[in-house]
Short mmCIF file of C-alpha atoms and ligand atoms in Angstrom, two decimals:
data_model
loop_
_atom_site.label_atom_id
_atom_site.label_comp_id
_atom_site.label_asym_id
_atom_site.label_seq_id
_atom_site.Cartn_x
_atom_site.Cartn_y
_atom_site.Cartn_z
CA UNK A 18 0.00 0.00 0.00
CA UNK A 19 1.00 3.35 -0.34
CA UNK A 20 0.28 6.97 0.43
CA UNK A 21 -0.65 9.24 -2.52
CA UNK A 22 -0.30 12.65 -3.31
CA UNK A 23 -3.31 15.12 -2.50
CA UNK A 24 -4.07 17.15 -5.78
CA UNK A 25 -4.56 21.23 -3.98
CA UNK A 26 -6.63 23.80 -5.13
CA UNK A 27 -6.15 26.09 -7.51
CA UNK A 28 -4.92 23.24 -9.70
CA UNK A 29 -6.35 22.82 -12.80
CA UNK A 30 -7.03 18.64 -12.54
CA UNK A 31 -9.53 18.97 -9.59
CA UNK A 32 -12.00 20.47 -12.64
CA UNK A 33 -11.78 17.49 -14.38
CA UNK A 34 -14.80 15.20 -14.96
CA UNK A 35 -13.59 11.60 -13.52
CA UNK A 36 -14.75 8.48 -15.76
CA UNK A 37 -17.05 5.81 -14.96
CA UNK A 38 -15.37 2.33 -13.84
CA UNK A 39 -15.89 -0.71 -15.91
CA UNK A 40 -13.12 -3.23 -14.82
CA UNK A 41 -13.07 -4.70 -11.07
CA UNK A 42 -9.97 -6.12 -11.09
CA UNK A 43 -6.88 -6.65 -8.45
CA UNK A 44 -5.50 -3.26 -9.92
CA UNK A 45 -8.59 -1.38 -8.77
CA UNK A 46 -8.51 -2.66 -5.35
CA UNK A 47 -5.08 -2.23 -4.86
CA UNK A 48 -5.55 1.06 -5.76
CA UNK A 49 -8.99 1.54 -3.56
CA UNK A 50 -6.13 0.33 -0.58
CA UNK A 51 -3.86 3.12 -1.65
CA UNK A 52 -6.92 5.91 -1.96
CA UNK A 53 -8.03 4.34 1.81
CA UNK A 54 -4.36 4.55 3.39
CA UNK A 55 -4.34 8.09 2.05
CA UNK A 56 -6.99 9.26 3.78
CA UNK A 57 -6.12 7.59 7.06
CA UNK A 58 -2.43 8.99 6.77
CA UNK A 59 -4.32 12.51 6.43
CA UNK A 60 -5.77 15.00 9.37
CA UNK A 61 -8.65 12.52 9.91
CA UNK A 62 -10.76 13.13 6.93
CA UNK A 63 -13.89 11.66 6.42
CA UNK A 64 -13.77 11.02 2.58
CA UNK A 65 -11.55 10.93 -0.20
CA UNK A 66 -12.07 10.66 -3.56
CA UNK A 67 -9.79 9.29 -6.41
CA UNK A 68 -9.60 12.78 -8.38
CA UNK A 69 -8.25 14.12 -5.87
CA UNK A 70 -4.81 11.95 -6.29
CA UNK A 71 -4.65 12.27 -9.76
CA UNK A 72 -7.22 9.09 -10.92
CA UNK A 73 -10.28 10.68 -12.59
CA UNK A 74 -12.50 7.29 -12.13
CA UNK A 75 -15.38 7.29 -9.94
CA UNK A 76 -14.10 6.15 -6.74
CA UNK A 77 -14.81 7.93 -3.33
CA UNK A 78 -14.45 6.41 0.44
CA UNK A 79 -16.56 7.59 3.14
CA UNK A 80 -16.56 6.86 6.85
CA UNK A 81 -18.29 9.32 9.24
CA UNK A 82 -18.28 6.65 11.92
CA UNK A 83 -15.64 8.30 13.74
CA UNK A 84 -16.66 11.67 14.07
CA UNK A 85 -16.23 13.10 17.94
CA UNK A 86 -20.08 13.59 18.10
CA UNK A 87 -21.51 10.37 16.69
CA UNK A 88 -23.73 10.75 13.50
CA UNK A 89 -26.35 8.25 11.89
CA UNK A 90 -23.78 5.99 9.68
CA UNK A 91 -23.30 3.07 7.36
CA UNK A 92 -19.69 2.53 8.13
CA UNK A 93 -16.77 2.35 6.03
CA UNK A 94 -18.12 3.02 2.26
CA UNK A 95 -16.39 1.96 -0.75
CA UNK A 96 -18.06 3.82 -3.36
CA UNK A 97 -17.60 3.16 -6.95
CA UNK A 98 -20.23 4.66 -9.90
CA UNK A 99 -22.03 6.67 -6.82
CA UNK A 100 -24.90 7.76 -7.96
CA UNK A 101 -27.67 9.94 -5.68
CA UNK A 102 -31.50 9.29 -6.91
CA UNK A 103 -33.31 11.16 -4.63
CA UNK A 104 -32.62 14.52 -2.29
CA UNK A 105 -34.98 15.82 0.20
CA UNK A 106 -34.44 18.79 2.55
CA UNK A 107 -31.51 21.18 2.50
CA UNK A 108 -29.28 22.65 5.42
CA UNK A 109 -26.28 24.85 5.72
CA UNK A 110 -23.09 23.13 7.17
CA UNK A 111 -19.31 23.68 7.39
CA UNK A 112 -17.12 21.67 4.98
CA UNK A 113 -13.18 20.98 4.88
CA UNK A 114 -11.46 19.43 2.35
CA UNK A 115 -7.97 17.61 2.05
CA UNK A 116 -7.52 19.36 -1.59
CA UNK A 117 -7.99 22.38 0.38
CA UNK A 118 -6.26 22.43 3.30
CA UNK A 119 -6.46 26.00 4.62
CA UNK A 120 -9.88 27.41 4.15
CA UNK A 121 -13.37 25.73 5.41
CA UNK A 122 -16.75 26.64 3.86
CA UNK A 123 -20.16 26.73 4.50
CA UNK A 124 -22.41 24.88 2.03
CA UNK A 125 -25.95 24.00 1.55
CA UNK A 126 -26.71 20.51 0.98
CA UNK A 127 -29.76 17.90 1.03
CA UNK A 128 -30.43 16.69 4.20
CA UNK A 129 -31.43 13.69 2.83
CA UNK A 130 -30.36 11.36 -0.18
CA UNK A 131 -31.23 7.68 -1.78
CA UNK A 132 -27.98 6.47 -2.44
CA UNK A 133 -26.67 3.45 -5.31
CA UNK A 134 -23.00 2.55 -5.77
CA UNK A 135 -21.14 -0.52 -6.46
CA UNK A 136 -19.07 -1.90 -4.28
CA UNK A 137 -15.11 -3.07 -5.64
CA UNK A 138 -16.35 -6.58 -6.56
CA UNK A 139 -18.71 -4.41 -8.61
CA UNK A 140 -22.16 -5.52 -6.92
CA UNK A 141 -25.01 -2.53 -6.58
CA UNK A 142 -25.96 -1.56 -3.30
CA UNK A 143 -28.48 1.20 -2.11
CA UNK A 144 -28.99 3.15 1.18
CA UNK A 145 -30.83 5.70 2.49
CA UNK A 146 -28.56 8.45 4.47
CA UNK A 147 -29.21 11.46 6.17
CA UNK A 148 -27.23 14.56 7.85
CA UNK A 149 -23.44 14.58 7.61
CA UNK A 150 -22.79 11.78 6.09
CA UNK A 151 -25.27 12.43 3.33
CA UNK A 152 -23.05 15.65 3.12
CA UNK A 153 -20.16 13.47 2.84
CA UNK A 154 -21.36 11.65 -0.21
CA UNK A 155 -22.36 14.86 -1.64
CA UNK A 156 -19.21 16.42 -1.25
CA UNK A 157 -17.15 13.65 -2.57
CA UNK A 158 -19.38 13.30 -5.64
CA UNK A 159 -19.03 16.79 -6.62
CA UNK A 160 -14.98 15.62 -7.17
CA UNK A 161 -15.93 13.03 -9.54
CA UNK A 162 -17.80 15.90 -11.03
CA UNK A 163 -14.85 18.11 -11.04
CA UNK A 164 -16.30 20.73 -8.23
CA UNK A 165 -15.09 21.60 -4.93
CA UNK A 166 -17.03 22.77 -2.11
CA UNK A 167 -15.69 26.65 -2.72
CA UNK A 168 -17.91 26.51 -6.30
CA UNK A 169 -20.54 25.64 -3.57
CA UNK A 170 -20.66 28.51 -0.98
CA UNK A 171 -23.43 31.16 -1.65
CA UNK A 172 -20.88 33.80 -1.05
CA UNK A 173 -16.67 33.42 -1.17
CA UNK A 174 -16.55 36.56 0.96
CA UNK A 175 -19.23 35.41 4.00
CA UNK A 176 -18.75 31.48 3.76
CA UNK A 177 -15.41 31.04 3.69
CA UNK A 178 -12.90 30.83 6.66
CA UNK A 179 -9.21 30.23 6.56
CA UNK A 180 -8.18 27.72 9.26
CA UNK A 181 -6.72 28.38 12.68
CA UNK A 182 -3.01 27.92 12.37
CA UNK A 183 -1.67 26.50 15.19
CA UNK A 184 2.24 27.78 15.65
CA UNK A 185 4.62 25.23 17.92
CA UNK A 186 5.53 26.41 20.83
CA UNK A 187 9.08 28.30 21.23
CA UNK A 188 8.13 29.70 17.55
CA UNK A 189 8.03 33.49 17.20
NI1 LIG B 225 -13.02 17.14 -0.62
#
């Protein structure tokens, strides 16, 4: 297994439109392994998606079941050909994003979605989520659809906040 590089914003390849995924080989769970340790090795994020290192295929991992403040989840969620069928509700909520690392954002999402993926083996599945880790799956579809959650915010100059940077101590 290895750690991959994080694709930042502004760069250009975090636009791009991933492609669906049609072979369910050894080579795509090897590299749904790699996509998994990547997230783990970063600040505890609670998705990833495979634009975001460089492989525009529809891919994204999602695990909100470790959140400090536990949240209705479905556990660890390979995701492949995500597709959302039905959305219900909407509420504002703060996003981060390991593509970008300094800023959060608030964005309005469904509250509610009907979810169908395939799983690596390529089987369907379909669930019904709701709150943050129905934003979750949102959020990591819009990178298969080349958008990040600051072509989301209803304002760049109200909804978006630059992290807290935390300076070690004997540092000027
Ligand atoms: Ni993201």
């Amino acid at each position: 297994m290895a750690v991959l590089d994080i694709l930042t914003w502004p760069d250009e390849r975090l636009k791009q439109v991933s492609q669906p995924v049609t072979e369910f080989d050894e080579a795509l769970a090897r590299f749904i392994d790699d996509l998994e340790e990547t997230r783990l090795a970063g600040p505890g994020a609670v998705g990833i998606a495979a634009p975001q290192v460089g492989r525009f295929i529809r891919v994204v991992i999602v695990d909100v079941s470790k959140t400090r403040k536990p949240v209705p989840n479905h556990g660890h969620l390979v995701l492949v050909n995500p597709e959302i069928t039905e959305w219900e509700g909407y509420e504002l909520g703060r996003e981060g994003c390991l593509s970008v690392p300094d800023y959060t954002g608030n964005v309005i999402r469904a509250e509610r979605i009907h979810l169908r993926a395939q799983d690596a083996e390529g089987n369907w599945r379909e669930w019904d989520m709701e709150g943050f880790e129905a934003r979750a799956v949102q959020h990591e579809i819009d990178h298969l659809d080349g958008l990040l959650f600051l072509d989301r915010v209803v304002s760049r100059r109200s909804d978006i906040f630059r992290r807290k940077v935390y300076k070690k101590k004997g540092q000027p």
